[in-house]
Amino acid sequence: MKKLILLLSILFISVNTIAQENQFTNEIKAFRKQDSIQKPNDGMLLFIGSSSFRLWKDVKSDFNNQNIVNRAFGGATLLDLIYFQNDVVLKYKPKKIFIYCGENDIASSEKVTPKMVFKRYKTFYKTLRKQFPDTPIIFVSLKPAISRWHMKDRMMATNKLISQFMKNKKNATFVNIWDAMLENGEPKKDIYIQDNLHMNAKGYAIWVEKMNALVND
């Protein structure tokens, strides 16, 4: 029985890994191609994580900063970020690292708890700190998307755990964008595109206000 359980576990991990690779292969290949043509300069501001960063096409002009390099991909979870860490962060020499990730972890399954997401983040943070002992790490809080409002309790609990963790770390900052995206205790209706998940320019303007001092100090 133990051997069967072990074999099934190995099979699950293998299938999950293949699915992960297939889902994001093209985006990761695109990053590799960009770097082969022109590798980002050392000392850039590195944005990593999921689609809320990936779709931020005007991020450089919004912050009036050409030193930003965006390596966010797909609908990444923290597990995906860990899996592709060599391609999206560890091979660079950033001045600062900005992270938006964790929302898709919560959305992936009702069985994923805030403590599980927090544990994934701590694993990733530990890897970053080993590679970049003094580099400022900025975690942008999970956002209150309209389409995922029913998950708000788990998301708020995740934000709280990560916020408390970052408070006690050197060169670590937690940016709370959650509260600023609410109106009368619910997500603002005019800051999202039609899917009620991803943001429009008004939504990103809130992020710029909250992050500008960290990006341009």
PDB file of C-alpha atoms in Angstrom:
ATOM      1  CA  MET A   1       0.000   0.000   0.000  1.00  0.00           C
ATOM      2  CA  LYS A   2       2.800   2.406   0.895  1.00  0.00           C
ATOM      3  CA  LYS A   3       4.514   1.714  -2.434  1.00  0.00           C
ATOM      4  CA  LEU A   4       1.256   2.368  -4.275  1.00  0.00           C
ATOM      5  CA  ILE A   5       0.753   5.678  -2.473  1.00  0.00           C
ATOM      6  CA  LEU A   6       4.348   6.684  -3.287  1.00  0.00           C
ATOM      7  CA  LEU A   7       3.909   5.810  -6.968  1.00  0.00           C
ATOM      8  CA  LEU A   8       0.651   7.750  -7.155  1.00  0.00           C
ATOM      9  CA  SER A   9       2.303  10.747  -5.504  1.00  0.00           C
ATOM     10  CA  ILE A  10       5.170  10.672  -7.999  1.00  0.00           C
ATOM     11  CA  LEU A  11       2.690  10.362 -10.867  1.00  0.00           C
ATOM     12  CA  PHE A  12       0.657  13.312  -9.577  1.00  0.00           C
ATOM     13  CA  ILE A  13       3.761  15.480  -9.258  1.00  0.00           C
ATOM     14  CA  SER A  14       4.919  14.518 -12.759  1.00  0.00           C
ATOM     15  CA  VAL A  15       1.536  15.241 -14.355  1.00  0.00           C
ATOM     16  CA  ASN A  16       1.259  18.517 -12.480  1.00  0.00           C
ATOM     17  CA  THR A  17       4.748  19.554 -13.581  1.00  0.00           C
ATOM     18  CA  ILE A  18       4.021  18.755 -17.233  1.00  0.00           C
ATOM     19  CA  ALA A  19       0.771  20.720 -17.100  1.00  0.00           C
ATOM     20  CA  GLN A  20       2.583  23.624 -15.491  1.00  0.00           C
ATOM     21  CA  GLU A  21       5.278  23.622 -18.154  1.00  0.00           C
ATOM     22  CA  ASN A  22       2.774  23.410 -21.004  1.00  0.00           C
ATOM     23  CA  GLN A  23       0.591  26.189 -19.620  1.00  0.00           C
ATOM     24  CA  PHE A  24       3.342  28.764 -19.413  1.00  0.00           C
ATOM     25  CA  THR A  25       5.956  27.439 -21.866  1.00  0.00           C
ATOM     26  CA  ASN A  26       5.392  30.098 -24.538  1.00  0.00           C
ATOM     27  CA  GLU A  27       5.624  32.980 -22.080  1.00  0.00           C
ATOM     28  CA  ILE A  28       8.775  31.652 -20.456  1.00  0.00           C
ATOM     29  CA  LYS A  29      10.316  31.040 -23.888  1.00  0.00           C
ATOM     30  CA  ALA A  30       9.466  34.625 -24.819  1.00  0.00           C
ATOM     31  CA  PHE A  31      11.336  35.878 -21.741  1.00  0.00           C
ATOM     32  CA  ARG A  32      14.354  33.777 -22.690  1.00  0.00           C
ATOM     33  CA  LYS A  33      14.261  35.120 -26.239  1.00  0.00           C
ATOM     34  CA  GLN A  34      14.014  38.727 -25.026  1.00  0.00           C
ATOM     35  CA  ASP A  35      17.013  38.165 -22.765  1.00  0.00           C
ATOM     36  CA  SER A  36      19.040  36.565 -25.563  1.00  0.00           C
ATOM     37  CA  ILE A  37      18.441  39.637 -27.723  1.00  0.00           C
ATOM     38  CA  GLN A  38      19.035  42.140 -24.959  1.00  0.00           C
ATOM     39  CA  LYS A  39      19.486  41.055 -21.383  1.00  0.00           C
ATOM     40  CA  PRO A  40      18.098  43.582 -18.869  1.00  0.00           C
ATOM     41  CA  ASN A  41      20.701  45.776 -17.226  1.00  0.00           C
ATOM     42  CA  ASP A  42      21.674  45.099 -13.645  1.00  0.00           C
ATOM     43  CA  GLY A  43      19.921  47.314 -11.142  1.00  0.00           C
ATOM     44  CA  MET A  44      16.490  47.237 -12.748  1.00  0.00           C
ATOM     45  CA  LEU A  45      13.150  47.206 -10.950  1.00  0.00           C
ATOM     46  CA  LEU A  46      11.818  43.696 -11.441  1.00  0.00           C
ATOM     47  CA  PHE A  47       8.067  43.032 -11.465  1.00  0.00           C
ATOM     48  CA  ILE A  48       7.124  39.365 -11.082  1.00  0.00           C
ATOM     49  CA  GLY A  49       3.960  37.400 -10.414  1.00  0.00           C
ATOM     50  CA  SER A  50       0.619  36.918 -12.136  1.00  0.00           C
ATOM     51  CA  SER A  51      -1.620  38.617 -14.677  1.00  0.00           C
ATOM     52  CA  SER A  52      -2.362  41.810 -12.742  1.00  0.00           C
ATOM     53  CA  PHE A  53       1.310  42.656 -13.325  1.00  0.00           C
ATOM     54  CA  ARG A  54       1.542  40.900 -16.706  1.00  0.00           C
ATOM     55  CA  LEU A  55      -1.274  42.965 -18.186  1.00  0.00           C
ATOM     56  CA  TRP A  56       0.142  46.241 -16.901  1.00  0.00           C
ATOM     57  CA  LYS A  57       1.280  47.335 -20.345  1.00  0.00           C
ATOM     58  CA  ASP A  58       1.721  50.994 -19.384  1.00  0.00           C
ATOM     59  CA  VAL A  59       3.675  50.287 -16.208  1.00  0.00           C
ATOM     60  CA  LYS A  60       6.773  52.198 -17.371  1.00  0.00           C
ATOM     61  CA  SER A  61       4.878  55.294 -18.444  1.00  0.00           C
ATOM     62  CA  ASP A  62       2.541  55.127 -15.446  1.00  0.00           C
ATOM     63  CA  PHE A  63       5.518  55.409 -13.121  1.00  0.00           C
ATOM     64  CA  ASN A  64       7.553  57.510 -15.582  1.00  0.00           C
ATOM     65  CA  ASN A  65      10.341  54.975 -15.099  1.00  0.00           C
ATOM     66  CA  GLN A  66      12.049  53.123 -17.932  1.00  0.00           C
ATOM     67  CA  ASN A  67      14.040  50.939 -15.543  1.00  0.00           C
ATOM     68  CA  ILE A  68      11.128  48.543 -14.936  1.00  0.00           C
ATOM     69  CA  VAL A  69      11.354  44.988 -16.277  1.00  0.00           C
ATOM     70  CA  ASN A  70       8.128  42.980 -16.225  1.00  0.00           C
ATOM     71  CA  ARG A  71       8.486  39.216 -15.881  1.00  0.00           C
ATOM     72  CA  ALA A  72       4.994  38.382 -14.664  1.00  0.00           C
ATOM     73  CA  PHE A  73       3.292  35.581 -16.560  1.00  0.00           C
ATOM     74  CA  GLY A  74      -0.074  33.942 -17.175  1.00  0.00           C
ATOM     75  CA  GLY A  75      -2.352  33.271 -14.268  1.00  0.00           C
ATOM     76  CA  ALA A  76       0.628  32.321 -12.146  1.00  0.00           C
ATOM     77  CA  THR A  77       0.339  30.959  -8.628  1.00  0.00           C
ATOM     78  CA  LEU A  78       3.138  31.114  -6.077  1.00  0.00           C
ATOM     79  CA  LEU A  79       3.872  27.483  -6.940  1.00  0.00           C
ATOM     80  CA  ASP A  80       4.372  28.535 -10.568  1.00  0.00           C
ATOM     81  CA  LEU A  81       6.583  31.406  -9.491  1.00  0.00           C
ATOM     82  CA  ILE A  82       8.708  29.003  -7.467  1.00  0.00           C
ATOM     83  CA  TYR A  83       8.874  26.544 -10.352  1.00  0.00           C
ATOM     84  CA  PHE A  84      10.024  29.169 -12.874  1.00  0.00           C
ATOM     85  CA  GLN A  85      12.090  31.242 -10.444  1.00  0.00           C
ATOM     86  CA  ASN A  86      15.307  30.770 -12.414  1.00  0.00           C
ATOM     87  CA  ASP A  87      13.739  32.249 -15.548  1.00  0.00           C
ATOM     88  CA  VAL A  88      11.873  35.160 -13.992  1.00  0.00           C
ATOM     89  CA  VAL A  89      14.026  36.369 -11.113  1.00  0.00           C
ATOM     90  CA  LEU A  90      17.096  34.445  -9.950  1.00  0.00           C
ATOM     91  CA  LYS A  91      19.177  35.034 -13.090  1.00  0.00           C
ATOM     92  CA  TYR A  92      18.851  38.815 -12.810  1.00  0.00           C
ATOM     93  CA  LYS A  93      20.462  41.413 -10.552  1.00  0.00           C
ATOM     94  CA  PRO A  94      17.558  43.705  -9.663  1.00  0.00           C
ATOM     95  CA  LYS A  95      17.658  46.837  -7.554  1.00  0.00           C
ATOM     96  CA  LYS A  96      14.240  45.935  -6.157  1.00  0.00           C
ATOM     97  CA  ILE A  97      11.785  43.063  -6.559  1.00  0.00           C
ATOM     98  CA  PHE A  98       8.035  43.726  -6.737  1.00  0.00           C
ATOM     99  CA  ILE A  99       5.704  40.739  -6.344  1.00  0.00           C
ATOM    100  CA  TYR A 100       2.019  40.365  -7.100  1.00  0.00           C
ATOM    101  CA  CYS A 101       1.004  36.741  -6.604  1.00  0.00           C
ATOM    102  CA  GLY A 102      -1.192  34.580  -4.393  1.00  0.00           C
ATOM    103  CA  GLU A 103      -4.613  35.527  -5.680  1.00  0.00           C
ATOM    104  CA  ASN A 104      -4.655  32.629  -8.138  1.00  0.00           C
ATOM    105  CA  ASP A 105      -3.571  30.250  -5.389  1.00  0.00           C
ATOM    106  CA  ILE A 106      -6.731  31.096  -3.466  1.00  0.00           C
ATOM    107  CA  ALA A 107      -8.872  30.932  -6.611  1.00  0.00           C
ATOM    108  CA  SER A 108      -7.476  27.559  -7.694  1.00  0.00           C
ATOM    109  CA  SER A 109      -9.411  25.610  -5.070  1.00  0.00           C
ATOM    110  CA  GLU A 110     -11.606  26.122  -2.043  1.00  0.00           C
ATOM    111  CA  LYS A 111      -9.267  23.717  -0.275  1.00  0.00           C
ATOM    112  CA  VAL A 112      -6.351  26.158  -0.531  1.00  0.00           C
ATOM    113  CA  THR A 113      -6.174  27.952   2.796  1.00  0.00           C
ATOM    114  CA  PRO A 114      -4.482  31.253   3.670  1.00  0.00           C
ATOM    115  CA  LYS A 115      -1.911  29.314   5.694  1.00  0.00           C
ATOM    116  CA  MET A 116      -1.054  27.231   2.633  1.00  0.00           C
ATOM    117  CA  VAL A 117      -0.578  30.340   0.497  1.00  0.00           C
ATOM    118  CA  PHE A 118       1.502  31.932   3.234  1.00  0.00           C
ATOM    119  CA  LYS A 119       3.696  28.841   3.448  1.00  0.00           C
ATOM    120  CA  ARG A 120       4.281  29.004  -0.322  1.00  0.00           C
ATOM    121  CA  TYR A 121       5.212  32.665  -0.055  1.00  0.00           C
ATOM    122  CA  LYS A 122       7.653  32.007   2.794  1.00  0.00           C
ATOM    123  CA  THR A 123       9.317  29.314   0.688  1.00  0.00           C
ATOM    124  CA  PHE A 124       9.716  31.724  -2.212  1.00  0.00           C
ATOM    125  CA  TYR A 125      10.854  34.565   0.044  1.00  0.00           C
ATOM    126  CA  LYS A 126      13.532  32.340   1.590  1.00  0.00           C
ATOM    127  CA  THR A 127      14.890  31.539  -1.883  1.00  0.00           C
ATOM    128  CA  LEU A 128      14.933  35.215  -2.838  1.00  0.00           C
ATOM    129  CA  ARG A 129      16.725  36.176   0.354  1.00  0.00           C
ATOM    130  CA  LYS A 130      19.396  33.538  -0.203  1.00  0.00           C
ATOM    131  CA  GLN A 131      20.063  34.898  -3.687  1.00  0.00           C
ATOM    132  CA  PHE A 132      19.472  38.574  -2.871  1.00  0.00           C
ATOM    133  CA  PRO A 133      20.306  39.118   0.825  1.00  0.00           C
ATOM    134  CA  ASP A 134      20.002  42.920   0.749  1.00  0.00           C
ATOM    135  CA  THR A 135      17.643  43.586  -2.155  1.00  0.00           C
ATOM    136  CA  PRO A 136      14.356  45.261  -1.161  1.00  0.00           C
ATOM    137  CA  ILE A 137      11.412  42.926  -1.673  1.00  0.00           C
ATOM    138  CA  ILE A 138       7.978  44.507  -2.066  1.00  0.00           C
ATOM    139  CA  PHE A 139       4.836  42.385  -1.885  1.00  0.00           C
ATOM    140  CA  VAL A 140       1.677  43.965  -3.260  1.00  0.00           C
ATOM    141  CA  SER A 141      -1.394  42.721  -1.415  1.00  0.00           C
ATOM    142  CA  LEU A 142      -4.046  40.587  -3.038  1.00  0.00           C
ATOM    143  CA  LYS A 143      -6.699  42.771  -4.646  1.00  0.00           C
ATOM    144  CA  PRO A 144     -10.490  42.705  -4.069  1.00  0.00           C
ATOM    145  CA  ALA A 145     -11.714  41.634  -7.508  1.00  0.00           C
ATOM    146  CA  ILE A 146     -15.467  41.734  -8.109  1.00  0.00           C
ATOM    147  CA  SER A 147     -15.510  38.264  -9.694  1.00  0.00           C
ATOM    148  CA  ARG A 148     -13.698  36.802  -6.688  1.00  0.00           C
ATOM    149  CA  TRP A 149     -15.442  38.720  -3.934  1.00  0.00           C
ATOM    150  CA  HIS A 150     -16.863  35.485  -2.532  1.00  0.00           C
ATOM    151  CA  MET A 151     -13.274  34.545  -1.706  1.00  0.00           C
ATOM    152  CA  LYS A 152     -12.658  37.753   0.219  1.00  0.00           C
ATOM    153  CA  ASP A 153     -12.287  36.142   3.653  1.00  0.00           C
ATOM    154  CA  ARG A 154      -9.484  33.842   2.520  1.00  0.00           C
ATOM    155  CA  MET A 155      -7.818  36.658   0.597  1.00  0.00           C
ATOM    156  CA  MET A 156      -7.962  39.065   3.539  1.00  0.00           C
ATOM    157  CA  ALA A 157      -6.549  36.391   5.842  1.00  0.00           C
ATOM    158  CA  THR A 158      -3.727  35.754   3.361  1.00  0.00           C
ATOM    159  CA  ASN A 159      -2.929  39.461   3.208  1.00  0.00           C
ATOM    160  CA  LYS A 160      -2.825  39.628   6.993  1.00  0.00           C
ATOM    161  CA  LEU A 161      -0.414  36.695   7.312  1.00  0.00           C
ATOM    162  CA  ILE A 162       1.976  38.045   4.684  1.00  0.00           C
ATOM    163  CA  SER A 163       1.750  41.591   6.046  1.00  0.00           C
ATOM    164  CA  GLN A 164       2.704  40.453   9.536  1.00  0.00           C
ATOM    165  CA  PHE A 165       5.551  38.380   8.123  1.00  0.00           C
ATOM    166  CA  MET A 166       6.990  41.263   6.089  1.00  0.00           C
ATOM    167  CA  LYS A 167       6.866  43.668   9.050  1.00  0.00           C
ATOM    168  CA  ASN A 168       9.541  41.669  10.810  1.00  0.00           C
ATOM    169  CA  LYS A 169      11.899  41.386   7.843  1.00  0.00           C
ATOM    170  CA  LYS A 170      14.706  43.692   6.757  1.00  0.00           C
ATOM    171  CA  ASN A 171      14.305  45.444   3.395  1.00  0.00           C
ATOM    172  CA  ALA A 172      10.792  44.046   3.060  1.00  0.00           C
ATOM    173  CA  THR A 173       7.613  46.019   2.392  1.00  0.00           C
ATOM    174  CA  PHE A 174       3.953  45.050   2.201  1.00  0.00           C
ATOM    175  CA  VAL A 175       1.829  47.378   0.062  1.00  0.00           C
ATOM    176  CA  ASN A 176      -1.855  47.381   0.984  1.00  0.00           C
ATOM    177  CA  ILE A 177      -3.852  48.103  -2.156  1.00  0.00           C
ATOM    178  CA  TRP A 178      -6.937  46.239  -0.887  1.00  0.00           C
ATOM    179  CA  ASP A 179      -8.526  49.063   1.113  1.00  0.00           C
ATOM    180  CA  ALA A 180      -7.976  51.695  -1.564  1.00  0.00           C
ATOM    181  CA  MET A 181      -9.848  49.551  -4.096  1.00  0.00           C
ATOM    182  CA  LEU A 182     -12.980  49.399  -1.953  1.00  0.00           C
ATOM    183  CA  GLU A 183     -15.970  51.706  -1.794  1.00  0.00           C
ATOM    184  CA  ASN A 184     -18.518  51.302   0.978  1.00  0.00           C
ATOM    185  CA  GLY A 185     -16.884  48.016   1.904  1.00  0.00           C
ATOM    186  CA  GLU A 186     -17.090  46.478  -1.584  1.00  0.00           C
ATOM    187  CA  PRO A 187     -14.869  46.526  -4.697  1.00  0.00           C
ATOM    188  CA  LYS A 188     -15.146  49.703  -6.736  1.00  0.00           C
ATOM    189  CA  LYS A 189     -17.207  49.004  -9.842  1.00  0.00           C
ATOM    190  CA  ASP A 190     -15.408  51.303 -12.286  1.00  0.00           C
ATOM    191  CA  ILE A 191     -11.817  50.083 -11.907  1.00  0.00           C
ATOM    192  CA  TYR A 192     -12.145  46.722 -13.666  1.00  0.00           C
ATOM    193  CA  ILE A 193     -12.488  45.606 -17.265  1.00  0.00           C
ATOM    194  CA  GLN A 194     -15.431  43.463 -18.396  1.00  0.00           C
ATOM    195  CA  ASP A 195     -14.198  40.269 -16.725  1.00  0.00           C
ATOM    196  CA  ASN A 196     -14.446  41.988 -13.321  1.00  0.00           C
ATOM    197  CA  LEU A 197     -11.065  40.475 -12.482  1.00  0.00           C
ATOM    198  CA  HIS A 198      -8.429  42.520 -14.266  1.00  0.00           C
ATOM    199  CA  MET A 199      -8.072  46.268 -13.944  1.00  0.00           C
ATOM    200  CA  ASN A 200      -8.496  49.219 -16.237  1.00  0.00           C
ATOM    201  CA  ALA A 201      -6.460  52.433 -16.113  1.00  0.00           C
ATOM    202  CA  LYS A 202      -8.399  53.680 -13.079  1.00  0.00           C
ATOM    203  CA  GLY A 203      -7.524  50.553 -11.183  1.00  0.00           C
ATOM    204  CA  TYR A 204      -3.844  50.801 -12.008  1.00  0.00           C
ATOM    205  CA  ALA A 205      -3.879  54.467 -11.018  1.00  0.00           C
ATOM    206  CA  ILE A 206      -4.651  53.334  -7.477  1.00  0.00           C
ATOM    207  CA  TRP A 207      -1.644  51.027  -7.555  1.00  0.00           C
ATOM    208  CA  VAL A 208       0.573  53.812  -8.880  1.00  0.00           C
ATOM    209  CA  GLU A 209      -0.434  56.036  -5.986  1.00  0.00           C
ATOM    210  CA  LYS A 210       0.345  53.312  -3.463  1.00  0.00           C
ATOM    211  CA  MET A 211       3.598  52.156  -5.081  1.00  0.00           C
ATOM    212  CA  ASN A 212       5.105  55.310  -6.586  1.00  0.00           C
ATOM    213  CA  ALA A 213       7.340  56.201  -3.665  1.00  0.00           C
ATOM    214  CA  LEU A 214       8.778  52.672  -3.637  1.00  0.00           C
ATOM    215  CA  VAL A 215       9.360  52.613  -7.397  1.00  0.00           C
ATOM    216  CA  ASN A 216      10.850  56.082  -7.724  1.00  0.00           C
ATOM    217  CA  ASP A 217      12.724  56.700  -4.473  1.00  0.00           C
TER     218      ASP A 217
END
